[in-house]
CSV table of C-alpha atoms and ligand atoms in Angstrom, one decimal:
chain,number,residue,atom,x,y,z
T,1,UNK,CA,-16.5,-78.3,59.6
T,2,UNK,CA,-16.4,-75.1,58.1
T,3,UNK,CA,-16.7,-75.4,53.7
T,4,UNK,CA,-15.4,-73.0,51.3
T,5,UNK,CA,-15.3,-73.0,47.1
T,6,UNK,CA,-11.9,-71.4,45.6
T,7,UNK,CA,-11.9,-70.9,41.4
T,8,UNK,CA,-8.7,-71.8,39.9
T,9,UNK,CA,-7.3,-74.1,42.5
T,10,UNK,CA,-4.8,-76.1,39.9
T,11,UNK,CA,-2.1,-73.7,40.0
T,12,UNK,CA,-0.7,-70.6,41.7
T,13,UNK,CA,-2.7,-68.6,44.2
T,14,UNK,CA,-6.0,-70.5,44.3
T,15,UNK,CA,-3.6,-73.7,44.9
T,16,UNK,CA,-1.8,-72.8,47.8
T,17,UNK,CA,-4.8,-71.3,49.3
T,18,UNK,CA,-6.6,-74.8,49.4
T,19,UNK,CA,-3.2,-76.1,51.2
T,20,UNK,CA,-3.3,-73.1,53.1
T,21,UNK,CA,-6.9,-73.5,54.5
T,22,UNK,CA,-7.0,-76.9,54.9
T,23,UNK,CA,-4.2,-76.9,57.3
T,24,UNK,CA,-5.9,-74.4,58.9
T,25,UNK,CA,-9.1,-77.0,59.0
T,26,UNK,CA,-11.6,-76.4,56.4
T,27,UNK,CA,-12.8,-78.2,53.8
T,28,UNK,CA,-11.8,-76.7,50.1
T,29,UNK,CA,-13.9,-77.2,47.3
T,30,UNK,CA,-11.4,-76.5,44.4
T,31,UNK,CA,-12.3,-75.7,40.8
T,32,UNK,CA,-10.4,-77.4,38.0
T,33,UNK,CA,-10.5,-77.5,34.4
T,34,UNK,CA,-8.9,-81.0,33.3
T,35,UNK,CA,-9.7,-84.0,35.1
T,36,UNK,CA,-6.1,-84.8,35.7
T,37,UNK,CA,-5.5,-81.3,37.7
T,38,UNK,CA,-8.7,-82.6,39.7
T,39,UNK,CA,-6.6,-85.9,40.6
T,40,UNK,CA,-3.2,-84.3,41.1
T,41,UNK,CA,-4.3,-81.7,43.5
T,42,UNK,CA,-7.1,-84.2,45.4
T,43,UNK,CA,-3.7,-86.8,45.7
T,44,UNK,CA,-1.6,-83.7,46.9
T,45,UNK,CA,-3.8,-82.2,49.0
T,46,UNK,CA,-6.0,-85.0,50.4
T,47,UNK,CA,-9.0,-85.8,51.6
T,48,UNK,CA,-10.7,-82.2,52.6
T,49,UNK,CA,-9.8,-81.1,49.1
T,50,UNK,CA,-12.8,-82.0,46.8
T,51,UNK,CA,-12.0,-81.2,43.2
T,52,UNK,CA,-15.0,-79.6,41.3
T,53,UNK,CA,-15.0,-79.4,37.5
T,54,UNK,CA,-15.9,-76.1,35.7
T,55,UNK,CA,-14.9,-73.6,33.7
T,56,UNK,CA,-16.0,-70.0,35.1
T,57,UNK,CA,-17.8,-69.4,31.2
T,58,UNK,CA,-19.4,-72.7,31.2
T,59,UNK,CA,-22.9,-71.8,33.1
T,60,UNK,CA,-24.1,-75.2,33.4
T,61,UNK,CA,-21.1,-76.3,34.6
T,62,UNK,CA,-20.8,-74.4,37.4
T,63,UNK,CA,-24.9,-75.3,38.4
T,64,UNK,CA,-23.6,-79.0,38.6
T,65,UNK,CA,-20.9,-77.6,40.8
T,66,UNK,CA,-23.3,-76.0,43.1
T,67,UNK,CA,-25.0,-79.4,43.1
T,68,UNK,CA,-22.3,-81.2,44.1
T,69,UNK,CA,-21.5,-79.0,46.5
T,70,UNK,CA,-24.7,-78.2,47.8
T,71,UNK,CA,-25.0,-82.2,48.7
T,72,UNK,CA,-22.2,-82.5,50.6
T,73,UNK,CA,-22.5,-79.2,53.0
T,74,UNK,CA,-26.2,-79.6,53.4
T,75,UNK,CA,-27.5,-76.8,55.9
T,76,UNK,CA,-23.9,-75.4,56.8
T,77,UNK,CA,-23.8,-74.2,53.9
T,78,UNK,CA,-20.5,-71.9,52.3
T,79,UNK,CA,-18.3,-69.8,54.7
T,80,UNK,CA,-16.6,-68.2,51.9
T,81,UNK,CA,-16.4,-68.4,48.1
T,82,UNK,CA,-13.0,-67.1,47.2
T,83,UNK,CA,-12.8,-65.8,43.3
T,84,UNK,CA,-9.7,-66.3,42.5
T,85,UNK,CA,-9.8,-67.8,38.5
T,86,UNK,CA,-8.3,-65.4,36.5
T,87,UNK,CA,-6.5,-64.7,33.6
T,88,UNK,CA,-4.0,-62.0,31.8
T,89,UNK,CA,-4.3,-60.4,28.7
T,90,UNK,CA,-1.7,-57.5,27.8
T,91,UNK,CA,-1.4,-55.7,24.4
T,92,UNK,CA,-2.0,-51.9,23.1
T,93,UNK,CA,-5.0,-51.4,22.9
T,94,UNK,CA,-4.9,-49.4,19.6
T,95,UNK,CA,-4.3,-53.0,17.8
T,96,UNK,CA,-6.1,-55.5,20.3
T,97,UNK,CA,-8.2,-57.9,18.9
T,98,UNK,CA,-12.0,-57.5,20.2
T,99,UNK,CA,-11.6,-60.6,20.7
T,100,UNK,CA,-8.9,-61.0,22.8
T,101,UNK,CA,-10.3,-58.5,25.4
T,102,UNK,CA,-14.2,-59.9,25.1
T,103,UNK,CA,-12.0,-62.9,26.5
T,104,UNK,CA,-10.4,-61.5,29.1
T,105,UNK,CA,-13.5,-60.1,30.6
T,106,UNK,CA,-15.5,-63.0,29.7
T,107,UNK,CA,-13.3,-65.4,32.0
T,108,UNK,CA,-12.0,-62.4,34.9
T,109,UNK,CA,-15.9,-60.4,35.0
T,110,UNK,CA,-18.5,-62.4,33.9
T,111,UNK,CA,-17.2,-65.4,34.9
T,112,UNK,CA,-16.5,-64.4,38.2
T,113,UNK,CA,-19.9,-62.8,38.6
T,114,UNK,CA,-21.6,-66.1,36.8
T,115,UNK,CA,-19.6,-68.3,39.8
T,116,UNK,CA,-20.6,-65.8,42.4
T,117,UNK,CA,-24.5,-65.6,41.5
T,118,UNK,CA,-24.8,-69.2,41.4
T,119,UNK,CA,-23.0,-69.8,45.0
T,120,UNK,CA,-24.7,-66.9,46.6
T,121,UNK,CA,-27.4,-69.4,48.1
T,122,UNK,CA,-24.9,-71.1,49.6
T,123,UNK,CA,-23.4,-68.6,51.2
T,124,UNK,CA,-26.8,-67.4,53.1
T,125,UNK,CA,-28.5,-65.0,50.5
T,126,UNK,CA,-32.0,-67.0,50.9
T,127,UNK,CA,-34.5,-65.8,53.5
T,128,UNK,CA,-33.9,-67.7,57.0
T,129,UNK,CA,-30.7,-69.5,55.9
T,130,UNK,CA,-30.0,-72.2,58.2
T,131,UNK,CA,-26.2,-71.1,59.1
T,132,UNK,CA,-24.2,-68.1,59.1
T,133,UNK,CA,-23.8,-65.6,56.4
T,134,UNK,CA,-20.6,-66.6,54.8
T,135,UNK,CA,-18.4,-64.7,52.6
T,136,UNK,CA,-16.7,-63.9,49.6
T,137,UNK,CA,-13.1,-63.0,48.9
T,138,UNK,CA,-12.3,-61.4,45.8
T,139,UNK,CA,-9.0,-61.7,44.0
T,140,UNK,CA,-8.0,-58.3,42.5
T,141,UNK,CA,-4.7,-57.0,41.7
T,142,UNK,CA,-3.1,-53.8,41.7
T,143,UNK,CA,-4.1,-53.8,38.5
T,144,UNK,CA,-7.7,-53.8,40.1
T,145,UNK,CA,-6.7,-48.9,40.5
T,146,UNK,CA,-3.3,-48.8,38.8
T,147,UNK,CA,-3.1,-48.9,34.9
T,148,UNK,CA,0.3,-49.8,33.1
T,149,UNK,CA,0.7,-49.5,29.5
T,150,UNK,CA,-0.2,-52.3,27.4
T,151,UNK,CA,-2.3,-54.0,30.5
T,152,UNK,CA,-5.2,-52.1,29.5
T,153,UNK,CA,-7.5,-55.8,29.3
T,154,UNK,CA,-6.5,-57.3,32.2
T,155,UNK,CA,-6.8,-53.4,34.4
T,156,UNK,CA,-9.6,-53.3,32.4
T,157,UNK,CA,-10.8,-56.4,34.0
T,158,UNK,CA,-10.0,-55.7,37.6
T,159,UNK,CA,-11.5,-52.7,37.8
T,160,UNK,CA,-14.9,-53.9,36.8
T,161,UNK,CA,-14.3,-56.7,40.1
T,162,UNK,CA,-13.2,-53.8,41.9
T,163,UNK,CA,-16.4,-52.2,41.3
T,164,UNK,CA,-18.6,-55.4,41.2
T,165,UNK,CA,-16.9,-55.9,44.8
T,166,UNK,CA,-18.3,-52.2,46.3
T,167,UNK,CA,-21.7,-53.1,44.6
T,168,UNK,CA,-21.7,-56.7,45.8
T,169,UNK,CA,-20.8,-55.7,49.7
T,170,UNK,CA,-23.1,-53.2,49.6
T,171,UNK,CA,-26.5,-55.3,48.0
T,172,UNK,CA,-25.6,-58.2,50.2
T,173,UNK,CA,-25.7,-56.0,53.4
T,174,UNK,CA,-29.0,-57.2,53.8
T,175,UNK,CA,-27.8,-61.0,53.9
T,176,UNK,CA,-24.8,-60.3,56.1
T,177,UNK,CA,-22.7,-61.9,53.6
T,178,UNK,CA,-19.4,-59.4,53.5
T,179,UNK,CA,-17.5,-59.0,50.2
T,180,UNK,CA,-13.2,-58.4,50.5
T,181,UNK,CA,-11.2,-57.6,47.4
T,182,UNK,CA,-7.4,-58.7,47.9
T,183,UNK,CA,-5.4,-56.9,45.6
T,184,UNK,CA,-1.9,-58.2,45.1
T,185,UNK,CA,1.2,-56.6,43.2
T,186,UNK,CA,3.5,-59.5,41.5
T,187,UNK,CA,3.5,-62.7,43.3
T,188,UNK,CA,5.5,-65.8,42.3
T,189,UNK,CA,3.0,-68.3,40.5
T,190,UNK,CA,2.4,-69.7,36.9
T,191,UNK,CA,1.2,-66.4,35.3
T,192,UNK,CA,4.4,-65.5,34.8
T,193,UNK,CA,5.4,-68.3,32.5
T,194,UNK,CA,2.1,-67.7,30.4
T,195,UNK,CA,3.3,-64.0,30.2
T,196,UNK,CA,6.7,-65.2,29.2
T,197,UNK,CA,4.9,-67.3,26.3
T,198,UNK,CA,2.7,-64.3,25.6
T,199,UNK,CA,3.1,-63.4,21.5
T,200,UNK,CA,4.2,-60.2,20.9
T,201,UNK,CA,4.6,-61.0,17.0
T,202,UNK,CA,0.8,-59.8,16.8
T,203,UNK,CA,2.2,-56.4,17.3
T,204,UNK,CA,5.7,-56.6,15.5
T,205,UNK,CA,4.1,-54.3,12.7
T,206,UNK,CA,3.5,-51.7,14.9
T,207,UNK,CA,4.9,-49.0,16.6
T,208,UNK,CA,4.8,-50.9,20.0
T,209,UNK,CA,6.9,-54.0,18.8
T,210,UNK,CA,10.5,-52.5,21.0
T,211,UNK,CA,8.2,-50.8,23.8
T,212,UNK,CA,6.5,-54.9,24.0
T,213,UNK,CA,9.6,-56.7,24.2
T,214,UNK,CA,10.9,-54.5,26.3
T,215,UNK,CA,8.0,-53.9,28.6
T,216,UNK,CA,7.4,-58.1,28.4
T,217,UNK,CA,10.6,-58.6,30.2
T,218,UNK,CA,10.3,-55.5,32.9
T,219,UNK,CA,7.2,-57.1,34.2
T,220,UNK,CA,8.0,-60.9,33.8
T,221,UNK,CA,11.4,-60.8,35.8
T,222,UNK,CA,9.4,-58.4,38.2
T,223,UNK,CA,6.4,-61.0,38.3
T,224,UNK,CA,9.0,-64.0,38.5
T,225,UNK,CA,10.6,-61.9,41.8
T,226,UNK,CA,7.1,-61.2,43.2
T,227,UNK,CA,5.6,-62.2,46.8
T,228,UNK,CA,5.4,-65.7,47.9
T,229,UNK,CA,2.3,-67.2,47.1
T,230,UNK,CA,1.6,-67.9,50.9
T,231,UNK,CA,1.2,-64.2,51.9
T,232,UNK,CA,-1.6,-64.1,50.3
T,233,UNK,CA,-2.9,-67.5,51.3
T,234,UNK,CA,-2.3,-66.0,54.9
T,235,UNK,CA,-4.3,-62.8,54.1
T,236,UNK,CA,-7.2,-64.7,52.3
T,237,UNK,CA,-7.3,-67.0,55.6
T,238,UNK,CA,-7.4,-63.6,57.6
T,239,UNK,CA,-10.6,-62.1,55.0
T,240,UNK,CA,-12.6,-64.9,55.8
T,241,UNK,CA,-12.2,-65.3,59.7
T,242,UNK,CA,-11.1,-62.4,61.1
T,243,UNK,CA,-14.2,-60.6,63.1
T,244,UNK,CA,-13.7,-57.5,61.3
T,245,UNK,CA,-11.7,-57.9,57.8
T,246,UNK,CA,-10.6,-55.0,56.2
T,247,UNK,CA,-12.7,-54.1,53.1
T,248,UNK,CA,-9.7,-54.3,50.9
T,249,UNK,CA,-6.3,-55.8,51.1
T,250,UNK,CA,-3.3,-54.4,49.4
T,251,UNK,CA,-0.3,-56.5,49.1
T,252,UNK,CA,3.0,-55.8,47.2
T,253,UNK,CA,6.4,-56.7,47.9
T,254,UNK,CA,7.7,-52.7,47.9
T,255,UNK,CA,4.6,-50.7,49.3
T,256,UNK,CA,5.7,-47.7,48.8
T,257,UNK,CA,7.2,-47.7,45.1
T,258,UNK,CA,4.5,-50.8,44.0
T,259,UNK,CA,1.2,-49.3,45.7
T,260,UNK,CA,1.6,-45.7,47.1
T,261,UNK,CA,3.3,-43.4,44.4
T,262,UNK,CA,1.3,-45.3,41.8
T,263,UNK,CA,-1.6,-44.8,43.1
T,264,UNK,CA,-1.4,-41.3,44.9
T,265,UNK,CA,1.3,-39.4,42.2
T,266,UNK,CA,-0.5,-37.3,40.3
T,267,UNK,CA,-1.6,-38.7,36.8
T,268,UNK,CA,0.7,-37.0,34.6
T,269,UNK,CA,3.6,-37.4,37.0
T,270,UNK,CA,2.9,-40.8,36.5
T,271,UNK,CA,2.8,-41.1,33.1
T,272,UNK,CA,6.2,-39.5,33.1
T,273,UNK,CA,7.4,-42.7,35.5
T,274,UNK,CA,6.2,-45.1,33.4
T,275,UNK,CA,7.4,-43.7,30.5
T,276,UNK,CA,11.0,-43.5,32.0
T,277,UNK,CA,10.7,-47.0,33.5
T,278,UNK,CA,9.6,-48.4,30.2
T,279,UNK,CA,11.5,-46.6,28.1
T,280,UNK,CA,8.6,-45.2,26.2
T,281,UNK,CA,9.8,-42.4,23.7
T,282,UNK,CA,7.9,-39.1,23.3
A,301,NDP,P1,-2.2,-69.1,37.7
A,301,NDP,O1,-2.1,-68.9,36.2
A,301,NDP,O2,-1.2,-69.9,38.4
A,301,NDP,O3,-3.7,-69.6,38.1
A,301,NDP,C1,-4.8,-69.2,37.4
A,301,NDP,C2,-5.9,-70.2,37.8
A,301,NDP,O4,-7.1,-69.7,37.1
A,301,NDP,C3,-5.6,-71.6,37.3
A,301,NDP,O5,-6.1,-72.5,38.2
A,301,NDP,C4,-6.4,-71.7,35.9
A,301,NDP,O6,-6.8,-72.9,35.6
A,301,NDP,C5,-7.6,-70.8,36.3
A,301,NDP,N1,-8.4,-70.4,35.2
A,301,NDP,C6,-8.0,-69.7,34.1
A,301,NDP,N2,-9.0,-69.5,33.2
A,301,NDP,C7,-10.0,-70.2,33.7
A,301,NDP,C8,-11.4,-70.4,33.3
A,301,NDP,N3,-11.8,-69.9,32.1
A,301,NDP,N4,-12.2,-71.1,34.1
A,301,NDP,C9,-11.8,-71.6,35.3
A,301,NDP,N5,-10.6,-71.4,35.7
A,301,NDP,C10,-9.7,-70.7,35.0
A,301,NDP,O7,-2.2,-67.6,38.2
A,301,NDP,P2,-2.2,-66.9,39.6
A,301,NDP,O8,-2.4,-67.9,40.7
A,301,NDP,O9,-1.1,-65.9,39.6
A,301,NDP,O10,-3.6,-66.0,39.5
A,301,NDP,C11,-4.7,-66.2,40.3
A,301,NDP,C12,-5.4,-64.9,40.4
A,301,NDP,O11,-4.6,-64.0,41.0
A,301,NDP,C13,-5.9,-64.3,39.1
A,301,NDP,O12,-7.1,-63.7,39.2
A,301,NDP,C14,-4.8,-63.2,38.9
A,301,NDP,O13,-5.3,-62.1,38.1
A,301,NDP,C15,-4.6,-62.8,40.3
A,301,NDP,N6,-3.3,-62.0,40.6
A,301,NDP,C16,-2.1,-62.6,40.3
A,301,NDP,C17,-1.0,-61.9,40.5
A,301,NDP,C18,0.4,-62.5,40.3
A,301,NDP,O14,1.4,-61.8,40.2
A,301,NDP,N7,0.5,-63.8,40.1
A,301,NDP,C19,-1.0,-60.5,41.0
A,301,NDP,C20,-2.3,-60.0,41.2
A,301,NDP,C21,-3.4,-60.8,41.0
A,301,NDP,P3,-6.0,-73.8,34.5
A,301,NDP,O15,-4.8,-74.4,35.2
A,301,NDP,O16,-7.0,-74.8,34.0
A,301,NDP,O17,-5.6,-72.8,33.4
């Protein structure tokens, strides 16, 4: 039996992942915040789905999590830890609360680092573990090398895993343990109704209030059109078994237009797209 840990396995991407890999036979230890996420997806999903209770900023939390975990896989240890918790934060950053983005990479940096540090034994980084080096999937976004206007936090945010990713892969050479960043444009999941609820009031004093609103329903109707969520349950399956995974995995539903030109268009060309797109006077 082959054991992973996915973060944020109520909803969305973390969800279908569980499905996703237990039909594909593991065993998927699923973090949960409520206790009545932890019985709805354990009754959905079945017996290999153990629920675990944490919340990525809760340290001692996640220790009883290892605990629990570490019990039940004894010496096979983790094959893979797949980071996936995350959440969004968008606003200009001229008026952001500190608070708001101290949140944003409390939960999508530190949090994720906190999880991965305490599983890392687990996953072979001790001297003569007893099982195979296993190995940790990352959940980026494009967001993780392209920056839109007012998602300064939550680029912010997945650029720091991007880098923590390069760092991590190349430190835990020395365990074997491989580290793959997935990094997906707008797939359908629950994000988008929090970014429909998101309050642009905060900023209805400002200069941005228009550019928001306007900018709020761009990205939610593109979010709400996104990729299923099982592509990238198919490509997180592939990161953990596949002999040789790629270091990083870009998925968007229009490559070209979503990935490419953002990425490879010169900045200022760029700026001028955006700008255009989201109707940003200058
Ligand atoms: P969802 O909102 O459906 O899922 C987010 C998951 O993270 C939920 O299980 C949520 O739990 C959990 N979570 C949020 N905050 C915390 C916390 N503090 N501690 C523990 N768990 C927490 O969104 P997605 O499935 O879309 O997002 C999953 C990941 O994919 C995120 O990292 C996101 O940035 C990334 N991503 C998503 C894209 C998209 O278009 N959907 C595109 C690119 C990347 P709870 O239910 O308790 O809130």
């Amino acid at each position: 039996m082959k054991y992973v840990v996915i973060t944020g396995a109520s909803t969305g991407i973390g969800y279908d992942a569980a499905r996703y890999l237990i039909e594909k036979g593991f065993h998927v230890f699923g973090s949960v915040r409520k206790q009545a996420d932890a019985d709805r997806v354990q009754n959905e999903l079945g017996e290999r789905f153990t629920p675990l209770l944490f919340d990525v900023t809760d340290g001692a939390a996640i220790e009883t999590a290892v605990t629990q975990v570490s019990e039940m896989v004894g010496s096979n240890g983790l094959a893979g830890l797949v980071n996936n918790a995350g959440i969004a934060v968008a606003g200009p950053l001229m008026y952001l609360p500190l608070d708001e983005m101290r949140w944003q990479l409390e939960v999508n940096v530190l949090g994720q680092l906190a999880v991965t540090q305490k599983f890392l034994p687990l996953l072979g980084a001790v001297p003569n573990a007893p099982h195979p080096p296993g190995r940790i999937v990352n959940i980026s976004s494009v967001s993780g090398k392209v920056v839109y206007p007012f998602m300064g936090p939550y680029a912010a945010s997945k650029h720091a895993i991007e880098a923590i990713s390069d760092a991590l892969r190349r430190e835990l050479l020395i365990f074997g343990i491989d580290v793959i960043v997935i990094g997906p444009g707008s797939v359908k999941t629950p994000i988008w109704d929090k970014a429909q609820e998101l309050d642009t009031e905060l900023y209805s004093h400002t200069p941005y209030k228009t550019i928001m609103e306007g900018m709020k329903k761009v990205f939610v109707g593109q979010g709400r059109s996104g990729i299923p969520v099982e592509e990238v349950s198919k490509v997180i399956f592939e990161a953990l078994t596949k002999e040789k995974p790629k270091a990083r995995y870009a998925l968007a539903r229009k490559i070209f237009s979503g990935w490419l030109l953002p990425r490879y268009l010169p900045a200022r060309m760029f700026d001028n797209v955006v700008a255009k797109r989201l109707g940003i006077p200058r």
